[in-house]
Tab-separated table of C-alpha atoms in Angstrom:
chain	number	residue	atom	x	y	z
A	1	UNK	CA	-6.848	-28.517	-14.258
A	2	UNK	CA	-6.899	-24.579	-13.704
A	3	UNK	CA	-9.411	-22.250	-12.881
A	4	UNK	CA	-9.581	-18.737	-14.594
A	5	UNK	CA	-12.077	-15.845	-14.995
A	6	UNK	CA	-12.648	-16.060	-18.950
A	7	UNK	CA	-14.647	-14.011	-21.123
A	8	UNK	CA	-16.806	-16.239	-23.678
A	9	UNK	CA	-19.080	-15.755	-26.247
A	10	UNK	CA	-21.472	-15.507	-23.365
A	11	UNK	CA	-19.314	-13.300	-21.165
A	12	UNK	CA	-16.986	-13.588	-18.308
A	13	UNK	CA	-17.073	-16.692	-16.305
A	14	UNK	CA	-15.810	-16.861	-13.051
A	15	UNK	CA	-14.003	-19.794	-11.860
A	16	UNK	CA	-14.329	-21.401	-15.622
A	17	UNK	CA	-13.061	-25.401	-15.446
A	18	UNK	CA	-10.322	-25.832	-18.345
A	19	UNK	CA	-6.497	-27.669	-19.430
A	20	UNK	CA	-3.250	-26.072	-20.189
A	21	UNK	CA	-3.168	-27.427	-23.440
A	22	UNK	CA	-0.560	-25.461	-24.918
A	23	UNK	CA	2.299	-22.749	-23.219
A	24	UNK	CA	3.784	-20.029	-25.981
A	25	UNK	CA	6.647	-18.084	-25.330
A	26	UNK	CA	8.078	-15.334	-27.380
A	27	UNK	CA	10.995	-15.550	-29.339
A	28	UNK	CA	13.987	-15.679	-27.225
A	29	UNK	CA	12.728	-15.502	-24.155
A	30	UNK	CA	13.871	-17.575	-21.191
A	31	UNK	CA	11.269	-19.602	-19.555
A	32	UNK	CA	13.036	-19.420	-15.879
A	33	UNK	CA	12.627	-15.313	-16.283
A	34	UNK	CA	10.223	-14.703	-18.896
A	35	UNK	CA	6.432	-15.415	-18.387
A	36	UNK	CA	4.948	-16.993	-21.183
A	37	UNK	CA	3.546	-15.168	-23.689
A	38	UNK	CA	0.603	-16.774	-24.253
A	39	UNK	CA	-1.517	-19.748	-22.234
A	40	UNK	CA	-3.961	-22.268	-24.335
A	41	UNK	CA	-6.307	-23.339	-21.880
A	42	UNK	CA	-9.157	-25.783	-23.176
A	43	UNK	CA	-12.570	-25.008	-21.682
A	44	UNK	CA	-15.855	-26.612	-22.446
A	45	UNK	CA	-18.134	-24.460	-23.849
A	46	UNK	CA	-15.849	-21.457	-24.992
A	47	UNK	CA	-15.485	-20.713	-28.680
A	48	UNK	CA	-13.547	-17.749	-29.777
A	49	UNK	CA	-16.327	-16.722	-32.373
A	50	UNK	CA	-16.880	-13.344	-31.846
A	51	UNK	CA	-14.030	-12.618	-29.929
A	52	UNK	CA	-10.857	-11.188	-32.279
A	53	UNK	CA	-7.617	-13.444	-32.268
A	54	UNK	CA	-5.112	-13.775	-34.630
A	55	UNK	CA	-5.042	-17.235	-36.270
A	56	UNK	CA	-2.617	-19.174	-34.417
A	57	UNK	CA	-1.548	-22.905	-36.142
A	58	UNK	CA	-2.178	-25.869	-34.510
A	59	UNK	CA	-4.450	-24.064	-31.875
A	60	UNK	CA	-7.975	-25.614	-31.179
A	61	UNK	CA	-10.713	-22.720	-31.483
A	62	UNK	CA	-12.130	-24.378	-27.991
A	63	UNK	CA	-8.853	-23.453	-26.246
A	64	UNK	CA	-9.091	-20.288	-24.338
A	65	UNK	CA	-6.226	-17.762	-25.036
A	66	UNK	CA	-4.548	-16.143	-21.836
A	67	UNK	CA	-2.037	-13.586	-21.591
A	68	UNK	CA	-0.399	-12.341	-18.689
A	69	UNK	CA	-1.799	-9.345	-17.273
A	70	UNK	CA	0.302	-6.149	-14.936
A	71	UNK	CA	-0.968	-4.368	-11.858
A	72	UNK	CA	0.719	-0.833	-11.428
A	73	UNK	CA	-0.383	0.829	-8.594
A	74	UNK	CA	2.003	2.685	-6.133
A	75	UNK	CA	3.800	1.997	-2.510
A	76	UNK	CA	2.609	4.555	0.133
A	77	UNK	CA	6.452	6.291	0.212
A	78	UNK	CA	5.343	7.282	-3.946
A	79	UNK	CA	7.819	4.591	-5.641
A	80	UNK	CA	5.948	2.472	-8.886
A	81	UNK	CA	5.869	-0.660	-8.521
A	82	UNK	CA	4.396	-3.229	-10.694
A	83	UNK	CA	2.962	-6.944	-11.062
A	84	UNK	CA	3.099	-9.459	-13.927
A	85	UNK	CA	1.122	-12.587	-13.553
A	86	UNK	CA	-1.258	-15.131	-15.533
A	87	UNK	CA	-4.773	-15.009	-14.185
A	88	UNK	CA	-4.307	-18.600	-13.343
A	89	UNK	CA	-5.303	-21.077	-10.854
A	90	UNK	CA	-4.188	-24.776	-10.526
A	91	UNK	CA	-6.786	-26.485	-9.080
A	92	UNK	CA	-6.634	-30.557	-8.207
A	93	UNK	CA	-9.657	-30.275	-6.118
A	94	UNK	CA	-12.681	-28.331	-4.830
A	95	UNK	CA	-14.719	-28.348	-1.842
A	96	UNK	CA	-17.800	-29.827	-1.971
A	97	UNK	CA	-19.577	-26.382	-0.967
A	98	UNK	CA	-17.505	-25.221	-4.505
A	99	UNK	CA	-19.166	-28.378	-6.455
A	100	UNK	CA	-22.934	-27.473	-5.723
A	101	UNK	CA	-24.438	-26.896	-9.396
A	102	UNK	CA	-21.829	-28.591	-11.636
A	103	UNK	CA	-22.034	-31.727	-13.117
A	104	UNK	CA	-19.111	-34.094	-13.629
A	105	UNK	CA	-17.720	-36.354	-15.210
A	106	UNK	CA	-15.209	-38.181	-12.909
A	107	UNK	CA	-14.820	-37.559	-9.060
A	108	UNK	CA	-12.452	-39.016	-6.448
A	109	UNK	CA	-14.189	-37.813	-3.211
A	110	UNK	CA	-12.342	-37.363	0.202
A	111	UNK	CA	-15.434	-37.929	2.405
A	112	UNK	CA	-13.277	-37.104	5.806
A	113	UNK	CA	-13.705	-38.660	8.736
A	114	UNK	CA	-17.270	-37.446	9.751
A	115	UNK	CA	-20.378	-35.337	8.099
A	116	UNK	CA	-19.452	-31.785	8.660
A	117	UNK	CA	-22.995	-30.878	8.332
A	118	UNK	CA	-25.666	-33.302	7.467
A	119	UNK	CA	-26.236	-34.141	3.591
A	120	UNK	CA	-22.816	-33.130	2.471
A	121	UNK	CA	-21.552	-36.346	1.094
A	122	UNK	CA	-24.814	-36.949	-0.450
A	123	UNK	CA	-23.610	-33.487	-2.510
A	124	UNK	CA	-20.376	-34.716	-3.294
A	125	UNK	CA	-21.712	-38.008	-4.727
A	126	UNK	CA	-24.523	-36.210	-6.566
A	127	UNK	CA	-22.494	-34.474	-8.369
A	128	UNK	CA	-21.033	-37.168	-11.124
A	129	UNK	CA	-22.773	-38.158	-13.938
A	130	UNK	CA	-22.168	-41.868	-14.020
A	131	UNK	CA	-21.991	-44.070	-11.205
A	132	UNK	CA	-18.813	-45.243	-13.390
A	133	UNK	CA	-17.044	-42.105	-12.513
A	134	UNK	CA	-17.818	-41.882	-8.829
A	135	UNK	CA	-14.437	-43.074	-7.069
A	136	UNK	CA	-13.656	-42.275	-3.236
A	137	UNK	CA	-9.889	-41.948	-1.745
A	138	UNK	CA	-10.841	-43.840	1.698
A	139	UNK	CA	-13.173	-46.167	2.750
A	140	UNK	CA	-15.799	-44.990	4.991
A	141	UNK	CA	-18.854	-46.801	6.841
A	142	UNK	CA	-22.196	-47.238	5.094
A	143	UNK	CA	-23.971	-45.638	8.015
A	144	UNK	CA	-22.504	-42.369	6.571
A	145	UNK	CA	-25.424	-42.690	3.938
A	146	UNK	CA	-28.261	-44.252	6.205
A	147	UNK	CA	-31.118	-42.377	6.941
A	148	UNK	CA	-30.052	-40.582	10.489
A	149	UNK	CA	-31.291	-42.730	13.734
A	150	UNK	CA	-34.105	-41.731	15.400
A	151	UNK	CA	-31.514	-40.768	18.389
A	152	UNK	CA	-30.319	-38.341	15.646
A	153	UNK	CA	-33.413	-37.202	14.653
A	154	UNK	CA	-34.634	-36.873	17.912
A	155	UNK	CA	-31.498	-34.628	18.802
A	156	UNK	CA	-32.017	-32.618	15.619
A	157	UNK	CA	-35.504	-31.897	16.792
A	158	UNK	CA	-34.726	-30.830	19.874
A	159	UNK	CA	-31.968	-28.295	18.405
A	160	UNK	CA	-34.588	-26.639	16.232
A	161	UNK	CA	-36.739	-26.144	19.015
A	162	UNK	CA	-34.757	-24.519	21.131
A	163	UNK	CA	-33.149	-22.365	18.061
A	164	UNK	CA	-36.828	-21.242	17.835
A	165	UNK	CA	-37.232	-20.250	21.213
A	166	UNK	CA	-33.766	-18.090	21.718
A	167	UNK	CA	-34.713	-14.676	22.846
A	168	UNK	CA	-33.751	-11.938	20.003
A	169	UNK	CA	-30.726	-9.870	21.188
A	170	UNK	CA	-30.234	-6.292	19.099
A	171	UNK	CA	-27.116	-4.783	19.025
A	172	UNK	CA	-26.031	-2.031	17.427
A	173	UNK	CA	-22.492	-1.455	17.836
A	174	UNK	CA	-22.584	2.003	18.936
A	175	UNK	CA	-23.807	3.292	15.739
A	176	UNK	CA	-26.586	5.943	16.102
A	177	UNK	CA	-29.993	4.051	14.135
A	178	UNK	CA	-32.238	7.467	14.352
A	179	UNK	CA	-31.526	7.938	10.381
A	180	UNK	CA	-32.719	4.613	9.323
A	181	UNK	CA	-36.361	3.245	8.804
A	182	UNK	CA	-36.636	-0.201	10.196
A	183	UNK	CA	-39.396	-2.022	8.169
């Protein structure tokens, strides 16, 4: 799996979900020098009507087209210099933060050894369509997905209380505020 900034019929996604399907080189070129010259990439939803491309064979119009682009920009002693890369990402997981809003259709979860913050592995387990596709590297306790003890609760409580009642501290870093309207 990859991740790539593509531009659809809908317009530039950022961190689109998609497979190398297919890796094109130009003639004569040596693929331990030469980048390719062209990267298939299948990505749900992308379709290349409306966008111009030549009409490659045996080329699926759902795979995304991606050439390698260069960076020119120059070193601070006035020599070019220059950058050829794909746009590309490999990508064999994603945090759970990163999975909030997408729906999937297989996960292997790594749940860790505790609850960074409370309700995460409910996330990473909401996230899969079917129960089917819901698979997790290591076995964990079934607490992990009880209701919190009233201990817990109680502690939690207590934390949001005395959030609530830390004094507000203003600091302003030396910069001079008389310019700015403070609503």
């Amino acid at each position: 799996m990859i991740t790539r900034n593509l531009w659809t019929s809908k317009g530039l996604v950022n961190g689109a979900r998609g497979i190398v399907k297919k890796i094109w080189y130009k003639p004569g070129a040596d693929p331990k020098v030469n980048l390719p010259a062209v990267v298939f990439v299948q990505v749900d939803g992308y379709s290349e009507s409306g966008i111009h491309t030549p009409g490659w064979p045996a080329v699926d119009p759902s795979w995304a087209p991606v050439v390698p682009v260069t960076a020119r920009w120059e070193s601070k002693t006035g020599k070019s210099l220059a950058r050829s890369q794909l746009p590309l990402t490999l990508a064999w997981a994603i945090t759970i933060h990163k999975s909030q809003g997408l729906t999937l259709e297989r996960v292997v979860i790594e749940l860790g050894l505790k609850e960074f913050s409370l309700g995460l592995s409910f996330v990473a387990m909401s996230r899969v369509k079917r129960l089917s596709g819901l698979a997790f590297k290591t076995a964990f306790a079934i607490t992990r997905l009880q209701k919190p003890s009233s201990q817990m609760q109680e502690a939690m409580q207590r934390d949001v209380q005395r959030r609530e009642n830390l004094p507000f501290q203003f600091n302003d870093y030396g910069v001079n505020l008389d310019l700015y309207q403070f609503l």
